[in-house]
Every structure is written in structure tokens, then in C-alpha cells.
Amino acid sequence: MRITALLSALCAAAAVVHAVPRTAQIYMQPIPSSSQAPSPLAEVSYDPAALSFSSVISYDAPEIPPAARLVRIGLYDAKARAWTSGTTVAAADNFSKGYSPNIVLSTDGSGTVVSVSCKGVAIDAGQTRDFGPKVVVLPETRGKQPQLNKPVVLSPEGRKVEPEQEKTFLQKYWWMIAIAVFIALSGGGGGEK
Ligand SMILES: *[C@@H]1O[C@H](CO)[C@@H](O)[C@H](O)[C@H]1NC(C)=O
């Protein structure tokens, strides 16, 4: 009885440690018909701890008015009526027949989506049978940082000045220790009389 209770507690703890998969609501807005509110394009599930296991939960092929040549794509909060991530623009042709949508999400260190883009990849029926929409979630990584050397110190004459080395404790106080040892050796003998 106790062991099962312990096991279930352990399992609960493990579930908390393992990051909960998140969902992202991707919306699309035709341009230049900015009067038209963004409409849902896809819902994507991803796990910040295991980005390669992301998947497309749902996908709505968008209805793009013929006048619109471009579309804006990003995460959108329909209640707040605001884009909640960086948006990108793609040609409306990316969503026409014969193209399979490939969605790319960029996430920051905390797993929050920073930007969304989508591109139609031409379907080559001879090569693949998997025509469905795909999602790739990529982490934002920091670029290589430059390694800076210590600044060069010049004297008023323009010569290079070597900084003074910090002395160690022993280098500074060896003479005090020597005196203490000397006193201990010479004075200590007095007590034995
Ligand atoms: C998809 O959109 C990009 C960016 O606008 C564009 O360069 C590309 O030609 C489009 N692809 C198709 C198949 O229309």
C-alpha cells in the first residue's frame, strides 16, 4: 500500500519535471485586405524539452481573396485581437494546390514562440506520399561570442606596462612566519629547565 503511494507520488513528480507540451495557435491574415481579421491556419503542439516531437494538431486550408497577393502569419490571440509573436509575410501562392505547407516556429530559451513562418513546398508525388502540413520547432541559439583579450596598458612614454603580480600570502608574510618560528625554537627551550 505504502509502496504504491510512493510510486504514484514519484510518477507525479516526474510528470511535473517533464515539461508539459504546449500548443501554438497560428493565424493568417491576407494582405492588403487588412480589414479582414486574421483567421486560424493551424494548431501546433510542441514540447520545449523535446522540440523534435512537435506535431500539427489541426490545419485549415486558408481562403485567400484573389486580390491578396501576400499573407501575414504568426501567433494571434483572438480575444485580445493582437499578434503575440513576430509575424512573417509569405506569397499567397504558397497555399495554392500542389504545395504542402511547412511551418517553422522559432522559440526562445523558455520555450516561448518568438516568430512563425510558413512556406509551401512543391509536392513531388513521385518522391513522397506524405503531403500533409509539417511543423519544425527550432530553438533560438546564441551566436559565438568573441573572446576578448585583456586591455594593453601603456606608460606615458608609450611603453607596455606589465601589471604588477599579486603577491601570495606566503610571499608577503614569510618573514613574520620566520620570526615566529625563530621565537618558538629559541624561547620554547626555557620551559624545560
Ligand atoms: C512562398 O513565399 C515566399 C516569400 O514570399 C516566396 O519567395 C516564394 O516564392 C513563395 N513560394 C511559392 C510556391 O509561392
Tab-separated table of N, CA and C in Angstrom, residues 11-103:
chain	number	residue	atom	x	y	z
A	11	CYS	N	5.797	9.261	-9.679
A	11	CYS	CA	5.340	9.450	-11.055
A	11	CYS	C	4.827	10.882	-11.241
A	12	ALA	N	4.080	11.386	-10.247
A	12	ALA	CA	3.545	12.746	-10.334
A	12	ALA	C	4.691	13.737	-10.395
A	13	ALA	N	5.722	13.491	-9.561
A	13	ALA	CA	6.872	14.399	-9.553
A	13	ALA	C	7.565	14.361	-10.906
A	14	ALA	N	7.711	13.166	-11.476
A	14	ALA	CA	8.378	13.046	-12.773
A	14	ALA	C	7.589	13.774	-13.848
A	15	ALA	N	6.243	13.695	-13.765
A	15	ALA	CA	5.412	14.355	-14.769
A	15	ALA	C	5.579	15.866	-14.699
A	16	VAL	N	5.770	16.386	-13.475
A	16	VAL	CA	5.937	17.837	-13.334
A	16	VAL	C	7.275	18.264	-13.909
A	17	VAL	N	8.317	17.448	-13.613
A	17	VAL	CA	9.649	17.791	-14.097
A	17	VAL	C	9.667	17.794	-15.621
A	18	HIS	N	9.029	16.775	-16.219
A	18	HIS	CA	8.995	16.705	-17.676
A	18	HIS	C	8.074	17.826	-18.179
A	19	ALA	N	8.600	18.701	-19.016
A	19	ALA	CA	7.842	19.873	-19.444
A	19	ALA	C	6.547	19.452	-20.133
A	20	VAL	N	5.484	20.188	-19.847
A	20	VAL	CA	4.176	19.908	-20.431
A	20	VAL	C	4.191	20.395	-21.882
A	21	PRO	N	3.679	19.579	-22.819
A	21	PRO	CA	3.622	20.050	-24.203
A	21	PRO	C	2.755	21.309	-24.299
A	22	ARG	N	3.165	22.216	-25.143
A	22	ARG	CA	2.404	23.459	-25.306
A	22	ARG	C	1.758	23.456	-26.688
A	23	THR	N	0.737	24.282	-26.825
A	23	THR	CA	0.130	24.423	-28.139
A	23	THR	C	0.311	25.862	-28.610
A	24	ALA	N	0.385	26.018	-29.900
A	24	ALA	CA	0.524	27.344	-30.501
A	24	ALA	C	-0.575	27.508	-31.546
A	25	GLN	N	-1.296	28.630	-31.485
A	25	GLN	CA	-2.370	28.923	-32.442
A	25	GLN	C	-1.794	29.824	-33.534
A	26	ILE	N	-1.679	29.260	-34.725
A	26	ILE	CA	-1.099	30.021	-35.833
A	26	ILE	C	-2.218	30.593	-36.686
A	27	TYR	N	-2.154	31.883	-36.937
A	27	TYR	CA	-3.187	32.590	-37.706
A	27	TYR	C	-2.587	33.164	-38.969
A	28	MET	N	-3.499	33.491	-39.884
A	28	MET	CA	-3.063	34.021	-41.162
A	28	MET	C	-3.956	35.189	-41.544
A	29	GLN	N	-3.371	36.243	-42.082
A	29	GLN	CA	-4.160	37.412	-42.500
A	29	GLN	C	-3.750	37.809	-43.909
A	30	PRO	N	-4.733	37.857	-44.848
A	30	PRO	CA	-4.370	38.263	-46.212
A	30	PRO	C	-3.969	39.736	-46.243
A	31	ILE	N	-3.052	40.055	-47.092
A	31	ILE	CA	-2.610	41.439	-47.298
A	31	ILE	C	-2.863	41.753	-48.766
A	32	PRO	N	-3.461	42.891	-49.159
A	32	PRO	CA	-3.704	44.069	-48.351
A	32	PRO	C	-5.126	44.174	-47.790
A	33	SER	N	-5.866	43.133	-47.560
A	33	SER	CA	-7.201	43.320	-47.005
A	33	SER	C	-7.097	43.315	-45.484
A	34	SER	N	-6.517	44.392	-44.949
A	34	SER	CA	-6.251	44.447	-43.520
A	34	SER	C	-7.550	44.560	-42.722
A	35	SER	N	-8.692	44.823	-43.444
A	35	SER	CA	-9.965	44.884	-42.731
A	35	SER	C	-10.384	43.485	-42.287
A	36	GLN	N	-9.878	42.482	-42.970
A	36	GLN	CA	-10.225	41.107	-42.621
A	36	GLN	C	-9.374	40.645	-41.437
A	37	ALA	N	-10.067	40.185	-40.385
A	37	ALA	CA	-9.341	39.740	-39.192
A	37	ALA	C	-8.536	38.488	-39.520
A	38	PRO	N	-7.433	38.273	-38.825
A	38	PRO	CA	-6.661	37.052	-39.051
A	38	PRO	C	-7.507	35.821	-38.756
A	39	SER	N	-7.344	34.782	-39.547
A	39	SER	CA	-8.127	33.560	-39.345
A	39	SER	C	-7.192	32.408	-38.983
A	40	PRO	N	-7.729	31.419	-38.241
A	40	PRO	CA	-6.868	30.308	-37.810
A	40	PRO	C	-6.309	29.552	-39.010
A	41	LEU	N	-5.043	29.255	-38.943
A	41	LEU	CA	-4.396	28.486	-40.016
A	41	LEU	C	-4.049	27.084	-39.513
A	42	ALA	N	-3.449	27.021	-38.316
A	42	ALA	CA	-3.044	25.711	-37.802
A	42	ALA	C	-2.877	25.773	-36.296
A	43	GLU	N	-3.008	24.618	-35.659
A	43	GLU	CA	-2.693	24.485	-34.255
A	43	GLU	C	-1.564	23.467	-34.153
A	44	VAL	N	-0.547	23.859	-33.407
A	44	VAL	CA	0.658	23.044	-33.346
A	44	VAL	C	0.938	22.710	-31.885
A	45	SER	N	1.346	21.481	-31.637
A	45	SER	CA	1.733	21.091	-30.283
A	45	SER	C	3.234	20.851	-30.265
A	46	TYR	N	3.896	21.367	-29.241
A	46	TYR	CA	5.340	21.153	-29.148
A	46	TYR	C	5.731	21.069	-27.686
A	47	ASP	N	6.832	20.361	-27.440
A	47	ASP	CA	7.358	20.181	-26.097
A	47	ASP	C	8.692	20.921	-26.024
A	48	PRO	N	8.761	21.991	-25.209
A	48	PRO	CA	10.010	22.764	-25.162
A	48	PRO	C	11.220	21.899	-24.799
A	49	ALA	N	10.973	20.767	-24.094
A	49	ALA	CA	12.097	19.920	-23.688
A	49	ALA	C	12.477	18.931	-24.778
A	50	ALA	N	11.604	18.741	-25.759
A	50	ALA	CA	11.889	17.785	-26.840
A	50	ALA	C	11.290	18.336	-28.124
A	51	LEU	N	11.998	19.310	-28.713
A	51	LEU	CA	11.424	20.062	-29.838
A	51	LEU	C	11.170	19.183	-31.057
A	52	SER	N	11.886	18.039	-31.155
A	52	SER	CA	11.719	17.228	-32.365
A	52	SER	C	10.388	16.471	-32.359
A	53	PHE	N	9.681	16.473	-31.201
A	53	PHE	CA	8.405	15.759	-31.134
A	53	PHE	C	7.211	16.676	-31.364
A	54	SER	N	7.390	17.761	-32.093
A	54	SER	CA	6.275	18.668	-32.334
A	54	SER	C	5.392	18.108	-33.444
A	55	SER	N	4.109	18.484	-33.397
A	55	SER	CA	3.200	17.960	-34.418
A	55	SER	C	2.108	18.974	-34.727
A	56	VAL	N	1.525	18.830	-35.898
A	56	VAL	CA	0.411	19.669	-36.316
A	56	VAL	C	-0.865	19.009	-35.825
A	57	ILE	N	-1.612	19.686	-34.933
A	57	ILE	CA	-2.858	19.115	-34.409
A	57	ILE	C	-3.980	19.325	-35.418
A	58	SER	N	-4.059	20.526	-35.967
A	58	SER	CA	-5.104	20.780	-36.958
A	58	SER	C	-4.585	21.789	-37.966
A	59	TYR	N	-5.158	21.726	-39.150
A	59	TYR	CA	-4.760	22.654	-40.210
A	59	TYR	C	-5.985	22.990	-41.052
A	60	ASP	N	-6.239	24.298	-41.228
A	60	ASP	CA	-7.340	24.748	-42.078
A	60	ASP	C	-6.732	25.375	-43.321
A	61	ALA	N	-7.011	24.777	-44.476
A	61	ALA	CA	-6.532	25.405	-45.699
A	61	ALA	C	-7.175	26.781	-45.801
A	62	PRO	N	-6.390	27.841	-45.885
A	62	PRO	CA	-6.979	29.182	-45.819
A	62	PRO	C	-7.680	29.573	-47.109
A	63	GLU	N	-8.716	30.427	-46.939
A	63	GLU	CA	-9.378	31.012	-48.118
A	63	GLU	C	-8.806	32.405	-48.309
A	64	ILE	N	-8.037	32.545	-49.331
A	64	ILE	CA	-7.365	33.830	-49.560
A	64	ILE	C	-8.071	34.545	-50.703
A	65	PRO	N	-8.540	35.798	-50.480
A	65	PRO	CA	-9.193	36.528	-51.566
A	65	PRO	C	-8.221	36.702	-52.739
A	66	PRO	N	-8.757	36.632	-53.969
A	66	PRO	CA	-7.868	36.689	-55.138
A	66	PRO	C	-7.031	37.964	-55.192
A	67	ALA	N	-7.556	39.055	-54.586
A	67	ALA	CA	-6.817	40.321	-54.636
A	67	ALA	C	-5.576	40.287	-53.752
A	68	ALA	N	-5.594	39.402	-52.769
A	68	ALA	CA	-4.465	39.362	-51.844
A	68	ALA	C	-3.316	38.572	-52.457
A	69	ARG	N	-2.185	39.196	-52.555
A	69	ARG	CA	-1.013	38.518	-53.113
A	69	ARG	C	-0.131	37.976	-52.000
A	70	LEU	N	-0.302	38.563	-50.799
A	70	LEU	CA	0.562	38.181	-49.679
A	70	LEU	C	-0.278	37.801	-48.473
A	71	VAL	N	0.301	37.060	-47.557
A	71	VAL	CA	-0.366	36.764	-46.287
A	71	VAL	C	0.626	36.998	-45.147
A	72	ARG	N	0.039	37.405	-44.012
A	72	ARG	CA	0.849	37.578	-42.802
A	72	ARG	C	0.577	36.391	-41.879
A	73	ILE	N	1.627	35.838	-41.299
A	73	ILE	CA	1.498	34.628	-40.474
A	73	ILE	C	2.161	34.861	-39.117
A	74	GLY	N	1.504	34.383	-38.067
A	74	GLY	CA	2.099	34.490	-36.729
A	74	GLY	C	1.166	33.895	-35.698
A	75	LEU	N	1.577	33.990	-34.410
A	75	LEU	CA	0.689	33.577	-33.322
A	75	LEU	C	-0.238	34.754	-33.041
A	76	TYR	N	-1.548	34.450	-32.873
A	76	TYR	CA	-2.533	35.508	-32.718
A	76	TYR	C	-3.443	35.167	-31.556
A	77	ASP	N	-3.721	36.161	-30.728
A	77	ASP	CA	-4.656	35.994	-29.626
A	77	ASP	C	-5.985	36.605	-30.076
A	78	ALA	N	-6.956	35.719	-30.410
A	78	ALA	CA	-8.211	36.203	-30.987
A	78	ALA	C	-8.991	37.057	-29.989
A	79	LYS	N	-8.886	36.731	-28.680
A	79	LYS	CA	-9.624	37.501	-27.666
A	79	LYS	C	-9.043	38.901	-27.549
A	80	ALA	N	-7.720	38.968	-27.435
A	80	ALA	CA	-7.066	40.282	-27.270
A	80	ALA	C	-6.920	40.999	-28.609
A	81	ARG	N	-7.203	40.290	-29.704
A	81	ARG	CA	-7.040	40.825	-31.058
A	81	ARG	C	-5.644	41.408	-31.255
A	82	ALA	N	-4.658	40.581	-30.931
A	82	ALA	CA	-3.276	41.052	-31.073
A	82	ALA	C	-2.375	39.887	-31.466
A	83	TRP	N	-1.388	40.193	-32.262
A	83	TRP	CA	-0.364	39.198	-32.594
A	83	TRP	C	0.507	39.015	-31.362
A	84	THR	N	0.785	37.773	-31.020
A	84	THR	CA	1.572	37.513	-29.811
A	84	THR	C	2.971	36.983	-30.123
A	85	SER	N	3.321	36.970	-31.391
A	85	SER	CA	4.694	36.599	-31.751
A	85	SER	C	5.102	37.484	-32.911
A	86	GLY	N	6.340	37.382	-33.314
A	86	GLY	CA	6.765	38.054	-34.524
A	86	GLY	C	6.035	37.437	-35.704
A	87	THR	N	5.683	38.253	-36.709
A	87	THR	CA	4.970	37.722	-37.871
A	87	THR	C	5.892	37.755	-39.086
A	88	THR	N	5.556	36.919	-40.050
A	88	THR	CA	6.296	36.946	-41.314
A	88	THR	C	5.295	37.013	-42.451
A	89	VAL	N	5.801	37.396	-43.600
A	89	VAL	CA	4.946	37.541	-44.773
A	89	VAL	C	5.377	36.510	-45.809
A	90	ALA	N	4.400	35.872	-46.425
A	90	ALA	CA	4.705	34.913	-47.489
A	90	ALA	C	3.797	35.203	-48.667
A	91	ALA	N	4.214	34.796	-49.837
A	91	ALA	CA	3.364	34.951	-51.014
A	91	ALA	C	2.147	34.046	-50.870
A	92	ALA	N	0.957	34.554	-51.289
A	92	ALA	CA	-0.280	33.771	-51.168
A	92	ALA	C	-0.173	32.453	-51.936
A	93	ASP	N	0.659	32.452	-52.979
A	93	ASP	CA	0.824	31.238	-53.792
A	93	ASP	C	1.349	30.053	-52.980
A	94	ASN	N	1.969	30.343	-51.832
A	94	ASN	CA	2.473	29.260	-51.002
A	94	ASN	C	1.365	28.305	-50.564
A	95	PHE	N	0.103	28.788	-50.574
A	95	PHE	CA	-1.002	27.973	-50.081
A	95	PHE	C	-1.842	27.401	-51.220
A	96	SER	N	-1.372	27.559	-52.443
A	96	SER	CA	-2.169	27.044	-53.559
A	96	SER	C	-1.985	25.528	-53.690
A	97	LYS	N	-2.803	24.950	-54.539
A	97	LYS	CA	-2.791	23.488	-54.709
A	97	LYS	C	-1.434	23.027	-55.216
A	98	GLY	N	-1.040	21.862	-54.778
A	98	GLY	CA	0.229	21.326	-55.232
A	98	GLY	C	1.383	21.681	-54.318
A	99	TYR	N	1.070	22.442	-53.252
A	99	TYR	CA	2.122	22.799	-52.303
A	99	TYR	C	1.730	22.308	-50.913
A	100	SER	N	2.694	21.797	-50.194
A	100	SER	CA	2.448	21.317	-48.842
A	100	SER	C	3.032	22.323	-47.848
A	101	PRO	N	2.191	22.839	-46.917
A	101	PRO	CA	2.679	23.891	-46.015
A	101	PRO	C	3.689	23.360	-45.001
A	102	ASN	N	4.791	24.044	-44.871
A	102	ASN	CA	5.815	23.727	-43.878
A	102	ASN	C	5.938	24.910	-42.926
A	103	ILE	N	5.536	24.689	-41.672
A	103	ILE	CA	5.519	25.762	-40.679
A	103	ILE	C	6.790	25.678	-39.851
